[in-house]
Short mmCIF file of C-alpha atoms and ligand atoms in Angstrom, two decimals:
data_model
loop_
_atom_site.label_atom_id
_atom_site.label_comp_id
_atom_site.label_asym_id
_atom_site.label_seq_id
_atom_site.Cartn_x
_atom_site.Cartn_y
_atom_site.Cartn_z
CA MET A 1 -21.53 7.91 3.82
CA LYS A 2 -18.21 9.86 5.48
CA LYS A 3 -15.30 10.58 3.55
CA ALA A 4 -10.92 9.90 4.23
CA LEU A 5 -8.37 10.08 2.61
CA ILE A 6 -4.99 8.67 4.12
CA THR A 7 -1.97 9.43 2.51
CA GLY A 8 0.62 6.27 3.08
CA ILE A 9 -2.33 3.49 1.90
CA THR A 10 0.87 1.20 0.45
CA GLY A 11 2.53 1.19 4.02
CA GLN A 12 1.55 -1.44 6.96
CA ASP A 13 -1.00 1.00 8.42
CA GLY A 14 -2.23 2.95 6.07
CA ALA A 15 -3.79 -0.12 4.48
CA TYR A 16 -4.66 -1.81 7.61
CA LEU A 17 -7.04 1.24 8.71
CA ALA A 18 -8.08 1.18 5.34
CA LYS A 19 -9.46 -2.34 5.96
CA LEU A 20 -11.04 -0.87 8.69
CA LEU A 21 -13.22 2.24 7.79
CA LEU A 22 -14.19 0.86 4.84
CA SER A 23 -15.46 -1.92 7.14
CA LYS A 24 -17.51 1.24 8.19
CA ASN A 25 -18.43 1.79 5.63
CA TYR A 26 -16.64 4.17 4.39
CA LYS A 27 -15.13 6.08 0.80
CA VAL A 28 -11.86 5.52 1.44
CA TYR A 29 -8.91 7.97 -0.73
CA GLY A 30 -5.82 6.73 -0.80
CA THR A 31 -2.39 8.48 -1.91
CA PHE A 32 0.69 6.36 -2.74
CA ARG A 33 3.99 7.50 -5.13
CA ARG A 34 4.21 5.86 -8.63
CA ALA A 35 6.79 3.41 -8.60
CA SER A 36 8.26 1.67 -11.07
CA SER A 37 7.18 -1.71 -9.56
CA PRO A 38 4.07 -1.39 -8.25
CA ASN A 39 4.19 -1.38 -4.23
CA PHE A 40 -0.40 -2.47 -3.81
CA TRP A 41 0.92 -5.53 -2.37
CA ARG A 42 -0.47 -5.54 1.80
CA LEU A 43 -3.63 -3.81 -0.30
CA GLN A 44 -4.02 -6.89 -2.47
CA ASN A 45 -3.80 -9.35 -0.01
CA LEU A 46 -5.73 -7.08 3.04
CA GLU A 47 -8.77 -7.68 -0.18
CA ILE A 48 -8.98 -3.97 -0.41
CA PHE A 49 -7.29 -3.26 -3.46
CA SER A 50 -10.47 -2.78 -5.17
CA LYS A 51 -12.41 -0.96 -3.00
CA VAL A 52 -10.26 2.03 -2.64
CA HIS A 53 -9.55 5.11 -4.80
CA LEU A 54 -5.81 5.69 -5.39
CA ILE A 55 -4.26 9.38 -5.54
CA PRO A 56 -0.95 10.12 -7.18
CA ALA A 57 0.73 12.55 -4.73
CA ASP A 58 4.31 13.04 -2.63
CA LEU A 59 4.23 14.75 0.08
CA LEU A 60 7.15 16.96 -1.90
CA ASP A 61 5.15 18.42 -4.56
CA MET A 62 2.25 20.53 -2.14
CA GLY A 63 0.18 20.50 -5.75
CA SER A 64 -0.19 16.85 -4.69
CA LEU A 65 -1.57 16.97 -1.47
CA ILE A 66 -3.87 20.03 -2.34
CA GLU A 67 -4.93 18.17 -5.43
CA ALA A 68 -5.95 14.62 -3.19
CA VAL A 69 -7.61 17.01 -0.54
CA LYS A 70 -9.75 18.80 -3.50
CA ILE A 71 -10.50 15.09 -5.57
CA SER A 72 -11.29 12.78 -2.15
CA ASP A 73 -12.96 16.35 -0.59
CA PRO A 74 -12.78 14.55 2.60
CA ASP A 75 -14.18 13.92 6.12
CA GLU A 76 -11.16 13.23 7.66
CA VAL A 77 -8.24 12.92 6.56
CA TYR A 78 -4.87 10.59 7.93
CA ASN A 79 -1.34 11.31 7.03
CA MET A 80 0.20 8.04 7.51
CA ALA A 81 2.92 8.40 5.29
CA ALA A 82 6.64 8.84 6.22
CA VAL A 83 10.03 8.10 5.95
CA SER A 84 9.59 5.25 8.67
CA TYR A 85 12.10 3.48 9.10
CA VAL A 86 14.85 5.04 12.07
CA SER A 87 18.90 3.75 9.80
CA THR A 88 16.80 5.15 6.30
CA ALA A 89 16.23 8.18 8.59
CA PHE A 90 19.98 8.88 9.39
CA GLU A 91 21.74 7.95 6.43
CA GLN A 92 18.55 10.65 5.09
CA PRO A 93 18.21 13.12 7.71
CA VAL A 94 17.31 16.28 4.74
CA GLY A 95 14.95 14.08 2.86
CA ASN A 96 13.29 12.20 5.90
CA ALA A 97 13.23 15.14 7.76
CA GLU A 98 11.05 17.55 4.86
CA ILE A 99 8.68 13.25 4.12
CA THR A 100 8.15 12.96 7.76
CA GLY A 101 8.22 16.47 9.26
CA THR A 102 7.87 19.78 7.25
CA ALA A 103 5.50 18.08 4.55
CA VAL A 104 2.63 18.53 7.24
CA THR A 105 2.66 21.46 6.99
CA LYS A 106 2.18 21.50 3.74
CA LEU A 107 -0.82 18.86 4.22
CA LEU A 108 -2.31 21.49 7.55
CA GLU A 109 -2.37 23.76 5.07
CA ALA A 110 -3.74 22.00 2.04
CA ILE A 111 -6.73 21.44 5.18
CA ARG A 112 -6.73 25.15 6.18
CA PHE A 113 -7.03 26.74 3.20
CA PHE A 114 -9.65 23.34 1.58
CA ASN A 115 -11.96 23.39 4.47
CA PRO A 116 -10.06 23.88 7.35
CA LYS A 117 -13.43 21.49 8.78
CA ILE A 118 -11.74 18.84 7.64
CA ARG A 119 -10.20 15.97 11.00
CA PHE A 120 -6.70 15.72 10.67
CA TYR A 121 -4.94 12.94 11.81
CA GLN A 122 -1.02 12.64 12.47
CA ALA A 123 1.04 9.53 12.54
CA SER A 124 3.23 10.35 16.21
CA SER A 125 5.89 8.80 17.42
CA SER A 126 7.46 6.95 20.45
CA GLU A 127 10.21 7.41 19.79
CA MET A 128 10.25 11.20 19.72
CA TYR A 129 10.40 10.34 23.77
CA GLY A 130 13.83 8.83 23.06
CA ASN A 131 16.50 7.56 26.23
CA SER A 132 13.74 10.15 27.87
CA GLY A 133 14.85 7.86 31.50
CA THR A 134 11.13 7.93 32.51
CA LYS A 135 10.01 3.87 33.35
CA ILE A 136 7.47 4.53 31.65
CA GLN A 137 5.53 7.17 29.22
CA ASN A 138 2.90 8.97 29.11
CA GLU A 139 1.43 12.70 26.95
CA ASN A 140 3.11 14.18 30.15
CA THR A 141 6.75 13.15 29.09
CA ALA A 142 9.69 15.39 27.75
CA PHE A 143 10.09 14.11 24.26
CA SER A 144 14.09 14.06 23.94
CA PRO A 145 14.03 12.63 21.10
CA ALA A 146 17.29 11.14 19.63
CA SER A 147 17.64 10.06 15.86
CA PRO A 148 16.60 12.37 12.26
CA TYR A 149 13.58 10.60 12.12
CA ALA A 150 11.96 11.37 16.24
CA SER A 151 13.75 15.31 15.47
CA ALA A 152 11.45 15.76 12.18
CA LYS A 153 8.59 13.48 14.08
CA LEU A 154 9.34 16.07 16.95
CA TYR A 155 8.09 18.78 14.25
CA ALA A 156 4.62 16.92 12.81
CA HIS A 157 4.02 17.16 15.98
CA TRP A 158 3.71 20.87 17.44
CA ILE A 159 2.85 22.17 14.37
CA THR A 160 -0.29 19.48 14.20
CA ASP A 161 -0.79 21.42 18.00
CA VAL A 162 -0.21 24.59 16.50
CA TYR A 163 -3.67 24.27 14.27
CA ARG A 164 -5.61 23.17 16.04
CA LYS A 165 -4.98 25.27 18.24
CA ALA A 166 -4.01 28.88 15.80
CA TYR A 167 -7.38 27.82 13.53
CA ASP A 168 -9.22 26.65 16.46
CA MET A 169 -8.93 22.62 13.41
CA PHE A 170 -9.73 18.64 14.59
CA ALA A 171 -6.16 18.17 13.96
CA VAL A 172 -4.72 15.96 16.63
CA SER A 173 -1.86 12.76 16.84
CA GLY A 174 -1.01 9.74 17.92
CA ILE A 175 1.73 8.80 20.41
CA LEU A 176 1.57 5.44 18.91
CA PHE A 177 4.81 2.75 20.32
CA ASN A 178 5.87 -0.26 18.16
CA HIS A 179 2.97 -1.74 16.49
CA GLU A 180 3.95 -4.79 14.48
CA SER A 181 2.11 -7.25 11.95
CA PRO A 182 3.20 -10.02 9.90
CA ILE A 183 2.19 -6.76 6.11
CA ARG A 184 5.29 -5.11 8.48
CA GLY A 185 8.46 -4.11 5.83
CA LEU A 186 10.93 -6.77 6.31
CA GLU A 187 13.06 -4.41 7.08
CA PHE A 188 12.00 -3.42 10.48
CA VAL A 189 13.43 -5.48 13.00
CA SER A 190 9.74 -8.08 14.49
CA ARG A 191 9.69 -9.12 10.45
CA LYS A 192 13.32 -8.85 10.07
CA ILE A 193 12.51 -12.12 13.32
CA SER A 194 9.93 -12.76 11.93
CA ASN A 195 11.19 -13.80 8.58
CA GLY A 196 14.31 -14.95 8.75
CA VAL A 197 13.27 -17.41 11.94
CA ALA A 198 10.63 -18.89 8.28
CA LYS A 199 13.06 -19.38 6.35
CA ILE A 200 15.95 -21.07 8.87
CA SER A 201 13.47 -23.50 9.57
CA LEU A 202 12.68 -24.79 7.18
CA GLY A 203 16.34 -24.74 5.45
CA LEU A 204 15.76 -21.74 3.50
CA GLU A 205 18.76 -19.42 5.26
CA LYS A 206 21.43 -20.79 7.17
CA GLU A 207 21.21 -17.75 9.67
CA LEU A 208 19.95 -14.43 11.64
CA VAL A 209 21.88 -11.57 11.44
CA LEU A 210 21.07 -8.71 13.87
CA GLY A 211 22.30 -5.08 15.83
CA ASN A 212 22.05 -3.39 19.52
CA LEU A 213 19.57 -6.91 21.03
CA GLU A 214 19.50 -5.25 23.52
CA ALA A 215 16.55 -2.37 22.89
CA LYS A 216 13.53 -2.10 25.28
CA ARG A 217 10.17 -1.73 23.11
CA ASP A 218 6.79 -1.28 23.72
CA TRP A 219 5.21 -4.06 20.76
CA GLY A 220 1.56 -4.46 19.88
CA TYR A 221 -0.40 -5.76 17.01
CA ALA A 222 -0.91 -3.06 14.36
CA PRO A 223 -4.55 -3.86 13.02
CA GLU A 224 -5.34 -3.08 17.02
CA TYR A 225 -3.80 -0.20 17.23
CA MET A 226 -5.40 2.18 14.27
CA GLU A 227 -8.70 1.11 16.05
CA ALA A 228 -7.61 4.71 18.21
CA VAL A 229 -5.90 6.95 16.22
CA TYR A 230 -9.58 6.21 14.22
CA LEU A 231 -12.04 6.72 17.70
CA MET A 232 -9.09 9.62 18.34
CA LEU A 233 -10.56 11.05 15.12
CA GLN A 234 -14.43 9.98 16.35
CA ASN A 235 -13.66 11.35 19.46
CA ASN A 236 -16.18 15.19 20.98
CA THR A 237 -12.58 16.58 21.46
CA PRO A 238 -9.39 17.01 19.77
CA ASN A 239 -6.66 15.15 21.92
CA SER A 240 -3.31 13.40 22.43
CA TYR A 241 -2.38 9.78 23.06
CA VAL A 242 -0.26 7.40 23.88
CA ILE A 243 -1.76 4.38 22.17
CA SER A 244 0.56 0.71 23.59
CA THR A 245 0.42 -2.36 25.47
CA LYS A 246 2.75 -1.10 28.94
CA GLU A 247 4.86 -4.58 28.39
CA SER A 248 8.70 -3.46 27.33
CA HIS A 249 10.36 -5.88 26.38
CA SER A 250 14.31 -6.72 24.93
CA VAL A 251 14.12 -7.43 20.45
CA LYS A 252 16.08 -10.46 22.67
CA GLU A 253 13.20 -11.89 23.83
CA PHE A 254 11.46 -11.19 20.14
CA VAL A 255 14.00 -14.06 19.42
CA LYS A 256 14.15 -16.49 21.82
CA LEU A 257 10.46 -16.28 21.11
CA ALA A 258 10.54 -16.74 17.67
CA PHE A 259 13.20 -19.58 17.61
CA GLU A 260 11.18 -21.84 19.99
CA GLU A 261 7.55 -20.93 18.26
CA VAL A 262 9.82 -23.12 15.18
CA GLY A 263 11.89 -25.94 18.15
CA LEU A 264 14.92 -23.96 17.95
CA ASN A 265 17.53 -22.43 19.99
CA TRP A 266 18.37 -18.94 18.94
CA LYS A 267 21.85 -18.23 20.21
CA LYS A 268 23.30 -21.64 16.63
CA TYR A 269 21.48 -19.34 14.50
CA VAL A 270 22.18 -16.34 15.82
CA LYS A 271 24.16 -13.17 14.96
CA THR A 272 24.84 -9.76 15.43
CA ASP A 273 27.00 -7.60 12.96
CA LYS A 274 28.39 -3.21 13.96
CA LYS A 275 26.04 -2.65 10.54
CA PHE A 276 22.99 -2.24 12.05
CA PHE A 277 23.40 -0.87 15.23
CA ARG A 278 22.55 2.52 15.55
CA PRO A 279 24.64 5.98 15.11
CA LEU A 280 22.56 6.32 18.57
CA ASP A 281 19.43 4.59 19.31
CA VAL A 282 16.29 4.19 22.03
CA ASN A 283 17.06 1.79 24.75
CA TYR A 284 14.27 1.43 26.19
CA LEU A 285 10.51 2.43 25.88
CA CYS A 286 6.79 1.20 28.52
CA GLY A 287 3.61 3.36 26.80
CA GLU A 288 1.46 4.49 29.59
CA ASN A 289 -2.27 3.73 27.42
CA SER A 290 -4.86 4.64 30.77
CA LYS A 291 -5.32 7.02 29.25
CA ALA A 292 -6.39 5.82 26.03
CA LYS A 293 -8.62 3.49 27.68
CA SER A 294 -10.77 5.41 30.21
CA GLU A 295 -11.00 8.10 27.01
CA LEU A 296 -11.90 6.31 23.87
CA GLY A 297 -12.35 2.45 25.60
CA TRP A 298 -9.44 1.80 23.28
CA TYR A 299 -6.71 -1.24 25.17
CA PRO A 300 -4.62 -3.66 23.81
CA LYS A 301 -5.96 -6.94 22.64
CA THR A 302 -2.94 -8.86 22.36
CA LYS A 303 0.25 -9.00 23.69
CA PHE A 304 3.83 -9.81 22.83
CA LYS A 305 3.36 -12.49 22.70
CA GLU A 306 0.32 -13.58 20.94
CA LEU A 307 2.26 -11.31 18.79
CA VAL A 308 5.45 -13.45 17.96
CA LYS A 309 3.41 -16.45 17.27
CA VAL A 310 0.84 -14.50 15.27
CA MET A 311 4.01 -13.16 13.52
CA VAL A 312 6.48 -16.13 12.61
CA ASN A 313 3.18 -18.85 12.21
CA GLU A 314 2.34 -16.40 8.75
CA ASP A 315 5.41 -16.60 7.99
CA LEU A 316 6.43 -19.61 8.15
CA LYS A 317 2.49 -20.31 6.38
CA ARG A 318 3.99 -17.77 3.16
CA TRP A 319 7.98 -19.71 3.03
CA LYS A 320 5.58 -23.22 2.44
CA LYS A 321 3.28 -21.36 -0.15
CA PHE A 322 6.16 -20.28 -1.85
CA LEU A 323 7.23 -23.86 -1.53
CA ASN A 324 3.81 -24.97 -2.33
CA GLY A 325 4.48 -23.08 -5.65
CA GLU A 326 1.48 -20.46 -4.70
CA PHE A 327 1.23 -17.03 -6.14
CA PHE A 328 0.23 -14.76 -3.65
CA PRO A 329 0.27 -10.92 -2.41
CA TRP A 330 3.80 -11.12 -0.72
CA ASP A 331 7.38 -8.64 -0.89
CA ALA A 332 9.52 -11.46 0.60
CA PRO A 333 11.03 -13.19 -1.54
CA MET A 334 11.38 -9.91 -3.84
CA TYR A 335 13.17 -9.00 -0.99
CA PRO A 336 17.65 -8.76 -0.63
CA ASN A 337 18.97 -10.53 1.86
CA GLU A 338 20.63 -7.56 4.61
CA SER A 339 23.54 -8.32 5.28
CA LYS A 340 24.37 -7.94 1.32
CA ILE A 341 23.70 -4.13 1.46
CA ALA A 342 26.81 -2.23 1.13
CA GLY A 343 25.20 0.19 2.40
CA ARG A 344 24.79 1.40 6.01
CA GLN A 345 28.12 2.47 6.25
CA SER A 346 27.09 5.45 6.53
CA LEU A 347 26.38 5.63 10.17
CA LYS A 348 28.86 4.77 11.04
CA LYS A 349 30.60 7.42 13.55
CA LEU A 350 32.77 9.88 11.58
P1 NAP B 401 4.92 1.99 6.90
O1 NAP B 401 4.58 1.01 6.11
O2 NAP B 401 6.80 2.28 6.23
O3 NAP B 401 4.83 3.14 5.12
C1 NAP B 401 5.23 4.47 4.65
C2 NAP B 401 4.19 5.26 3.50
O4 NAP B 401 5.18 6.28 3.57
C3 NAP B 401 4.17 4.09 2.68
O5 NAP B 401 2.60 4.07 2.36
C4 NAP B 401 4.74 5.05 1.64
O6 NAP B 401 4.88 4.66 0.53
C5 NAP B 401 4.95 6.00 2.35
N1 NAP B 401 5.75 7.25 2.36
C6 NAP B 401 7.16 7.57 1.88
N2 NAP B 401 7.60 9.15 1.46
C7 NAP B 401 6.28 9.87 0.70
C8 NAP B 401 6.86 10.22 0.40
N3 NAP B 401 7.16 11.15 0.19
N4 NAP B 401 4.88 11.09 -0.54
C9 NAP B 401 4.03 10.15 -0.27
N5 NAP B 401 4.10 8.54 0.52
C10 NAP B 401 5.30 8.93 0.94
O7 NAP B 401 5.14 2.90 7.85
P2 NAP B 401 4.27 2.45 8.77
O8 NAP B 401 4.30 0.64 9.77
O9 NAP B 401 2.76 2.00 9.02
O10 NAP B 401 3.90 3.36 10.44
C11 NAP B 401 2.58 4.55 9.61
C12 NAP B 401 2.65 6.04 10.42
O11 NAP B 401 3.14 5.57 11.02
C13 NAP B 401 3.91 6.85 9.45
O12 NAP B 401 3.69 8.22 9.59
C14 NAP B 401 5.21 6.04 10.23
O13 NAP B 401 6.36 6.90 10.89
C15 NAP B 401 4.19 6.80 12.11
N6 NAP B 401 4.33 4.82 13.04
C16 NAP B 401 5.18 3.89 13.12
C17 NAP B 401 5.23 3.01 14.11
C18 NAP B 401 4.80 1.75 13.73
O14 NAP B 401 5.22 1.17 14.92
N7 NAP B 401 4.78 1.12 12.91
C19 NAP B 401 4.82 4.18 15.34
C20 NAP B 401 4.76 5.03 14.78
C21 NAP B 401 4.41 5.73 14.85
P3 NAP B 401 6.13 3.42 -0.38
O15 NAP B 401 5.15 2.41 -0.29
O16 NAP B 401 5.86 3.88 -2.18
O17 NAP B 401 7.26 4.46 0.03
O1 F7E B 402 14.05 -1.04 15.64
C1 F7E B 402 16.81 -2.40 16.93
C2 F7E B 402 16.76 -1.17 16.59
O2 F7E B 402 13.73 -0.85 13.05
C3 F7E B 402 13.31 -1.56 16.98
C4 F7E B 402 9.31 2.83 13.38
O3 F7E B 402 8.15 1.61 13.25
O4 F7E B 402 9.26 0.93 16.14
C5 F7E B 402 9.04 1.82 14.85
O5 F7E B 402 11.05 2.20 14.89
C6 F7E B 402 14.77 -1.88 18.13
C7 F7E B 402 16.01 -0.44 17.76
O6 F7E B 402 11.50 -0.25 14.74
C8 F7E B 402 18.65 -5.06 14.31
O7 F7E B 402 17.84 -0.73 17.08
C9 F7E B 402 18.61 -4.54 16.44
O8 F7E B 402 15.95 -0.48 18.54
O9 F7E B 402 12.40 -2.63 14.24
P1 F7E B 402 13.30 -1.10 15.03
P2 F7E B 402 11.86 0.87 15.59
O10 F7E B 402 13.63 1.96 15.42
O11 F7E B 402 11.78 0.98 16.88
C10 F7E B 402 8.60 3.70 15.64
C11 F7E B 402 7.56 3.48 17.23
C12 F7E B 402 8.91 4.30 14.82
O12 F7E B 402 7.39 4.94 14.80
C13 F7E B 402 9.00 3.98 13.86
O13 F7E B 402 8.65 4.19 12.24
O14 F7E B 402 15.42 -3.32 17.00
N1 F7E B 402 17.29 -3.50 16.60
N2 F7E B 402 19.38 -4.89 15.40
C14 F7E B 402 17.75 -3.91 14.94
N3 F7E B 402 16.53 -3.61 13.89
C15 F7E B 402 16.61 -3.26 12.94
N4 F7E B 402 15.52 -3.16 11.51
N5 F7E B 402 17.16 -4.27 12.10
C16 F7E B 402 18.39 -4.81 12.77
O15 F7E B 402 18.43 -6.11 12.58
#
């Protein structure tokens, strides 16, 4: 039986990847951070909570990473942990550099000392391209990070490359474009919209306040992207791949489709507030996935329209269940209205 260690198993990708690996008969270990309130809802939602082996660890603490590698003695390590919300990285740039960036070296060192034969996956991001000025981004497009998050990810990307070349390790990065799902964090725009639309359609909320509606992203479906991640570590040779849908849509298009799904006109409910604009944003992303298609046999099945539909309907179903008094693992009722969060002032240009 193969063994895998997933850092960040409590997050969207970690949870979906754990489910996928369990279905392939892996013994799955996952790191979690001790929190004063439990945050295992995604593992419970996917019905795998009792099937994974949890190890307390923090990317900031090298000892805990060594311990995690030692306890799990894995064939494969998937580094999914990071400060993944770009706005937070603007608010806490130093912490982000340490967690999203340099911590990856700690993990690579732990692997190198314990067993350099372990295969390593680094969660790289399309944000590394920034505003590259290219119509479509592929594995050879120059990086031009536009946030502390993207800068930290780029460091992690290159250090993974260095360990592969210097120590002959099977260490690869997947350059994943945005991927969403009903278990996406509520602060990301896709889920903020699907949750907001569901609440508005049920009369629980009156408006949805957003930032930059013109930004364009290449949005795919997270569970499918985890299949690509898995395939990258089964490859004969270590290689980097772009994972994307090859379609680019604006936040405005997402909003419009989401409201249409519940029969409402978005213009009556959506407002914008400077608070949700970033000091620097990535305006346009669209990923070329032909290398993944030809070498991994991977291609996206769920495209933009279907993704919006799935997310809105799942949030609608949950709020209806909630209003009926049903209890189930879910995040939304515990989440504050973002407009009432006092911070984000620091995001203004000084
Ligand atoms: P996510 O839902 O925000 O999950 C992030 C995970 O990282 C959580 O489990 C979180 O734990 C953990 N984490 C944060 N700081 C940590 C620390 N100091 N020590 C240990 N664990 C820590 O993100 P995601 O969407 O699943 O993304 C997974 C990875 O892919 C991330 O590295 C992200 O940057 C990258 N990525 C994501 C996308 C996307 O569109 N989703 C695209 C490209 C790349 P807690 O639950 O305790 O906070
Ligand atoms: O923003 C705009 C915002 O926060 C998308 C992470 O998983 O994907 C994600 O990063 C766009 C941006 O995702 C709001 O300005 C407008 O242009 O959903 P997001 P992201 O920044 O693209 C990449 C690939 C990652 O690697 C990251 O980890 O939407 N936008 N209004 C808004 N964004 C948010 N969050 N909230 C708004 O109200």
